[in-house]
Amino acid sequence: MKIGFIQTSPLFGNITANVEYAVEKIKSLDSDLIVLPELFSTGYQFKSRKEVSLLSESVPDGYTTRMLMDTARRMKTFIVFGIAEKGRRGFYNSSVLVGPRGFISAYRKSHLFWYEKRFFSPGNTGFRVHDIGIARIGMMICFDWVFPEVCRVLALNGADIICHPSNLVLPHCPQAMITRCLENRVFAVTANRVGSESRTAGSPLKFIGKSQIVDPDGRVLCRASDNKVETMVIDINPKLARDKRITPKNDLFVDRRVDLFIPPKFYKSRRYKVFS
Ligand code: ACM
C-alpha cells in the first residue's frame, strides 16, 4: 500500500489556491492514501470568529471536500485533510476522510490548542476507525498527540494507520509519535506544514515541518525537512499493525493491567490526593 503526505505552506485565507495546489500535487502522485495538514485550505491563525465563519465550510458539501472527493475518485485514492468545518452548532477544527466512492467520515479535533479555544468548539465525534478495504484508518489532529489515550483508543478500535493532519509549533511531536507508534504497534502519518504566520500581534507562529511516517516498530520510514514544501510517498504493509506481539509472551493489548488502572471518575475530582 502506498501512503504519503504533502507538507504544505498555505496562503492564509486563499482556499482556492491552497486546494488547487493540493489537487495538482495529488494528481501527480501514485498513492493509495495521502494525508494533508491541519486547516490546509485556510491557514491556521484566525483573528476572529467572523473570519472563521467566512472561511469555514460545511462537510461534505462545501467546496474543499467536493474538490478532494472528485480528486479521490479520479485518482482512485484515499485522502485525509484538515479543514475549518462549519457545523450546525459551531465551528470545528476537523479532519475529513474521502475515497474513490466519496465521503467517508469527519473527525472533529478533541483537544484544542491555545487560541483555537476561542474559535472552535471541542470535537464531539470520538475516535472511530474506518475499514477502507486495504487498511483500517483512524484520524487525530495535531495537539491530540499529547494525549496518549487518543492513539490508544484508535489502536484498540482497530486502526492500522493513524492519519495525523498537523500545524505543529512545539518541537516535541515528531519524536513523541515514535513512542505512540511503538506503544500501540500502529503506523502514523503526520502531515505538518512549514512557514510562519503572524496575523495576531504578539503571537508569531513558526511551523516546524518534519512531516513523517512511522511504523509499528517505531522506525521513522521517512521525514521531511523543517522548512520546505515537500511530498513523500512510501510503500508499507498495513497488516503489520495487526500483530500486537512484542515477544512470544507479550501482547501489547492482552498484557494491559486494566484491573489496576485508575477509574476515570478519580480524575474528575479536583481534590484528589495520592498517599504512599
Ligand atoms: C496544534 O494543535 N495545531 C498545535
Coordinates of C-alpha atoms and ligand atoms in Angstrom, one line a residue:
M1 CA 0.0 0.0 0.0
K2 CA 1.4 3.4 -1.0
I3 CA 0.9 6.0 1.7
G4 CA 2.2 9.6 1.9
F5 CA 1.9 13.2 2.9
I6 CA 2.0 16.6 1.4
Q7 CA 3.9 19.1 3.6
T8 CA 2.4 22.5 2.5
S9 CA 2.8 26.2 3.2
P10 CA -0.7 27.6 2.8
L11 CA -1.6 31.1 1.8
F12 CA -3.9 32.3 4.7
G13 CA -7.5 32.7 3.5
N14 CA -6.9 31.7 -0.1
I15 CA -8.9 28.5 -0.1
T16 CA -9.0 28.2 -3.9
A17 CA -5.2 28.4 -4.3
N18 CA -4.5 26.1 -1.4
V19 CA -7.0 23.5 -2.7
E20 CA -5.8 23.7 -6.3
Y21 CA -2.2 23.2 -5.1
A22 CA -3.1 20.1 -3.2
V23 CA -5.3 18.7 -6.1
E24 CA -2.5 19.2 -8.6
K25 CA 0.0 17.5 -6.3
I26 CA -2.2 14.5 -5.7
K27 CA -2.8 14.1 -9.4
S28 CA 0.9 13.8 -9.9
L29 CA 1.3 11.0 -7.4
D30 CA 0.8 7.3 -7.4
S31 CA -0.7 6.7 -4.0
D32 CA -3.4 4.8 -2.1
L33 CA -3.6 7.2 0.8
I34 CA -2.4 10.8 1.1
V35 CA -2.6 13.0 4.2
L36 CA -2.6 16.8 4.1
P37 CA -2.0 19.2 7.1
E38 CA -4.5 20.5 9.6
L39 CA -6.5 23.5 8.2
F40 CA -4.6 23.1 5.0
S41 CA -7.2 25.0 2.9
T42 CA -7.4 28.1 5.1
G43 CA -4.2 28.6 7.1
Y44 CA -4.0 28.5 10.8
Q45 CA -4.1 31.8 12.7
F46 CA -7.5 33.2 12.6
K47 CA -8.1 36.7 14.0
S48 CA -11.8 36.5 14.9
R49 CA -14.8 34.2 14.9
K50 CA -16.1 36.3 12.0
E51 CA -13.1 35.2 10.0
V52 CA -13.7 31.6 10.9
S53 CA -17.2 32.0 9.9
L54 CA -16.2 33.3 6.4
L55 CA -13.6 30.7 5.8
S56 CA -15.2 27.6 7.3
E57 CA -17.1 25.2 5.1
S58 CA -19.8 22.5 5.5
V59 CA -18.7 18.9 5.2
P60 CA -19.2 17.1 2.9
D61 CA -21.0 19.6 0.6
G62 CA -18.5 22.5 0.8
Y63 CA -16.0 23.4 -1.9
T64 CA -12.9 21.9 -0.4
T65 CA -14.5 18.5 0.4
R66 CA -16.1 18.3 -3.1
M67 CA -12.8 19.1 -4.8
L68 CA -11.0 16.4 -2.9
M69 CA -13.8 13.8 -3.3
D70 CA -13.5 14.5 -7.1
T71 CA -9.7 14.0 -6.9
A72 CA -10.0 10.8 -4.9
R73 CA -12.5 9.4 -7.4
R74 CA -10.3 10.3 -10.4
M75 CA -7.1 9.1 -8.9
K76 CA -8.6 6.1 -7.1
T77 CA -7.0 7.1 -3.9
F78 CA -8.0 7.9 -0.3
I79 CA -7.3 11.4 1.1
V80 CA -7.3 12.8 4.6
F81 CA -7.2 16.6 5.0
G82 CA -7.7 19.2 7.7
I83 CA -10.5 21.8 7.3
A84 CA -12.3 24.5 9.2
E85 CA -15.8 22.9 9.4
K86 CA -19.0 24.9 9.7
G87 CA -21.2 22.7 11.8
R88 CA -24.8 23.3 12.8
R89 CA -23.9 24.5 16.3
G90 CA -20.4 25.9 15.8
F91 CA -17.1 25.7 14.0
Y92 CA -14.8 22.6 14.3
N93 CA -11.2 22.0 13.5
S94 CA -11.8 18.9 11.6
S95 CA -10.2 16.1 9.6
V96 CA -12.0 14.5 6.7
L97 CA -11.5 11.1 5.0
V98 CA -12.7 10.7 1.4
G99 CA -12.1 7.9 -1.1
P100 CA -12.9 6.8 -4.6
R101 CA -16.5 6.4 -3.7
G102 CA -16.9 9.7 -2.0
F103 CA -17.1 11.0 1.6
I104 CA -16.3 8.5 4.4
S105 CA -16.1 10.4 7.7
A106 CA -15.1 13.6 9.5
Y107 CA -13.2 13.7 12.9
R108 CA -13.5 16.9 14.9
K109 CA -10.4 17.8 16.9
S110 CA -10.9 16.8 20.6
H111 CA -8.0 18.7 22.2
L112 CA -7.9 22.3 21.1
F113 CA -4.5 24.1 21.3
W114 CA -4.2 27.6 22.8
Y115 CA -6.2 30.2 20.8
E116 CA -8.1 27.6 18.9
K117 CA -10.3 27.5 22.0
R118 CA -11.5 31.0 21.1
F119 CA -12.7 30.0 17.7
F120 CA -13.6 26.3 17.6
S121 CA -15.8 24.0 19.6
P122 CA -14.2 20.9 21.1
G123 CA -14.8 17.9 19.0
N124 CA -17.7 15.5 19.7
T125 CA -17.1 12.7 17.2
G126 CA -14.9 10.4 19.3
F127 CA -12.3 8.1 17.8
R128 CA -13.8 6.0 15.1
V129 CA -11.9 3.7 12.8
H130 CA -12.8 3.2 9.1
D131 CA -12.1 0.0 7.2
I132 CA -11.3 1.2 3.7
G133 CA -10.5 -2.3 2.4
I134 CA -6.7 -2.1 2.1
A135 CA -6.4 -0.9 5.8
R136 CA -8.2 0.4 8.8
I137 CA -7.9 4.2 9.2
G138 CA -8.1 6.3 12.4
M139 CA -7.7 10.1 12.5
M140 CA -6.4 12.6 15.0
I141 CA -5.3 16.2 14.7
C142 CA -2.1 17.9 15.8
F143 CA -2.2 18.6 19.6
D144 CA -4.2 15.3 20.1
W145 CA -0.7 13.7 20.2
V146 CA -0.1 15.0 23.7
F147 CA -2.9 12.8 25.0
P148 CA -1.7 9.2 24.6
E149 CA -5.3 8.0 25.1
V150 CA -6.2 9.1 21.6
C151 CA -3.7 6.8 19.8
R152 CA -4.5 4.0 22.3
V153 CA -8.2 4.2 21.7
L154 CA -7.8 4.3 17.9
A155 CA -5.5 1.3 18.2
L156 CA -7.9 -0.6 20.4
N157 CA -10.6 0.3 17.9
G158 CA -8.6 -1.5 15.3
A159 CA -6.6 1.3 13.5
D160 CA -3.7 0.1 11.3
I161 CA -2.8 3.6 10.2
I162 CA -3.3 6.8 12.2
C163 CA -3.6 9.9 9.9
H164 CA -2.5 13.0 11.7
P165 CA -3.0 16.3 10.0
S166 CA -1.0 18.9 11.9
N167 CA 0.1 22.5 12.2
L168 CA 2.9 21.9 14.8
V169 CA 4.6 24.7 16.5
L170 CA 6.1 23.0 19.6
P171 CA 9.2 20.8 18.9
H172 CA 8.3 17.5 20.6
C173 CA 5.7 15.8 18.4
P174 CA 7.9 14.1 15.7
Q175 CA 9.9 12.3 18.4
A176 CA 6.8 11.6 20.6
M177 CA 5.0 10.0 17.7
I178 CA 7.7 7.3 17.6
T179 CA 6.6 6.2 21.1
R180 CA 2.9 6.5 20.2
C181 CA 3.5 4.0 17.3
L182 CA 5.7 1.7 19.3
E183 CA 3.3 1.5 22.3
N184 CA 0.3 0.8 20.0
R185 CA 2.1 -1.0 17.2
V186 CA 0.5 1.2 14.5
F187 CA 1.6 3.3 11.6
A188 CA 1.2 7.0 11.8
V189 CA 1.3 9.6 9.1
T190 CA 1.9 13.1 10.5
A191 CA 1.3 15.7 7.8
N192 CA 2.6 19.1 9.0
R193 CA 3.1 22.5 7.4
V194 CA 6.0 24.9 7.1
G195 CA 6.3 28.7 7.1
S196 CA 5.1 31.1 9.6
E197 CA 2.0 33.3 10.4
S198 CA 2.0 36.4 12.5
R199 CA -1.5 37.7 11.9
T200 CA -2.1 38.4 15.6
A201 CA 0.1 41.0 17.4
G202 CA 2.5 39.4 19.8
S203 CA 1.8 35.7 18.7
P204 CA 4.0 34.9 15.8
L205 CA 3.8 31.2 14.9
K206 CA 6.5 29.2 13.2
F207 CA 5.5 25.8 12.0
I208 CA 8.1 23.1 12.3
G209 CA 7.6 20.9 9.3
K210 CA 9.2 17.4 9.8
S211 CA 6.2 15.6 8.4
Q212 CA 6.8 11.9 8.8
I213 CA 5.7 8.3 8.6
V214 CA 6.4 5.9 11.5
D215 CA 5.9 2.2 11.5
P216 CA 4.7 -0.2 14.4
D217 CA 8.3 -0.8 15.5
G218 CA 8.9 2.9 15.9
R219 CA 11.0 3.3 12.8
V220 CA 10.8 6.7 11.1
L221 CA 10.3 5.5 7.5
C222 CA 10.6 9.0 6.1
R223 CA 10.7 12.5 7.5
A224 CA 10.5 15.9 5.6
S225 CA 12.6 19.0 6.2
D226 CA 11.7 21.7 8.7
N227 CA 11.3 24.5 6.1
K228 CA 10.4 23.1 2.6
V229 CA 7.2 22.2 0.9
E230 CA 7.7 18.5 0.3
T231 CA 5.8 15.4 -0.7
M232 CA 6.7 11.8 0.3
V233 CA 5.1 8.5 -0.6
I234 CA 6.3 5.1 0.6
D235 CA 5.2 1.5 0.3
I236 CA 4.1 -0.2 3.5
N237 CA 2.3 -3.4 4.6
P238 CA -0.5 -2.1 6.8
K239 CA -1.2 -5.6 8.1
L240 CA 2.0 -5.4 10.2
A241 CA 0.0 -3.3 12.6
R242 CA -2.4 -6.2 13.4
D243 CA 0.3 -8.2 15.2
K244 CA 0.5 -6.7 18.7
R245 CA 3.1 -9.1 20.0
I246 CA 6.4 -7.7 21.3
T247 CA 7.9 -11.1 22.4
P248 CA 6.3 -14.5 22.0
K249 CA 4.9 -13.9 25.6
N250 CA 4.0 -10.3 25.4
D251 CA 1.0 -9.0 23.6
L252 CA 0.5 -5.2 23.9
F253 CA -3.2 -5.3 24.4
V254 CA -3.6 -8.6 26.2
D255 CA -1.0 -7.7 28.8
R256 CA -2.6 -4.4 29.8
R257 CA -3.4 -4.4 33.5
V258 CA -6.7 -2.8 33.1
D259 CA -7.7 -4.1 36.6
L260 CA -5.0 -1.8 38.1
F261 CA -5.8 1.3 36.0
I262 CA -7.3 4.2 38.0
P263 CA -11.0 4.6 37.2
P264 CA -11.7 7.8 35.1
K265 CA -14.0 9.3 37.7
F266 CA -11.0 9.6 40.0
Y267 CA -9.5 12.3 37.7
K268 CA -12.7 14.4 37.8
S269 CA -12.1 15.3 41.4
R270 CA -10.1 18.4 41.7
R271 CA -9.1 17.5 45.3
Y272 CA -7.7 14.0 44.9
K273 CA -4.5 13.2 46.8
V274 CA -2.2 10.2 46.4
F275 CA -0.9 8.8 49.7
S276 CA 2.0 6.3 49.8
Ligands
ACM1 C1 -1.8 22.4 17.1 O1 -2.5 21.6 17.7 N1 -2.1 23.0 16.0 C2 -0.5 22.8 17.7

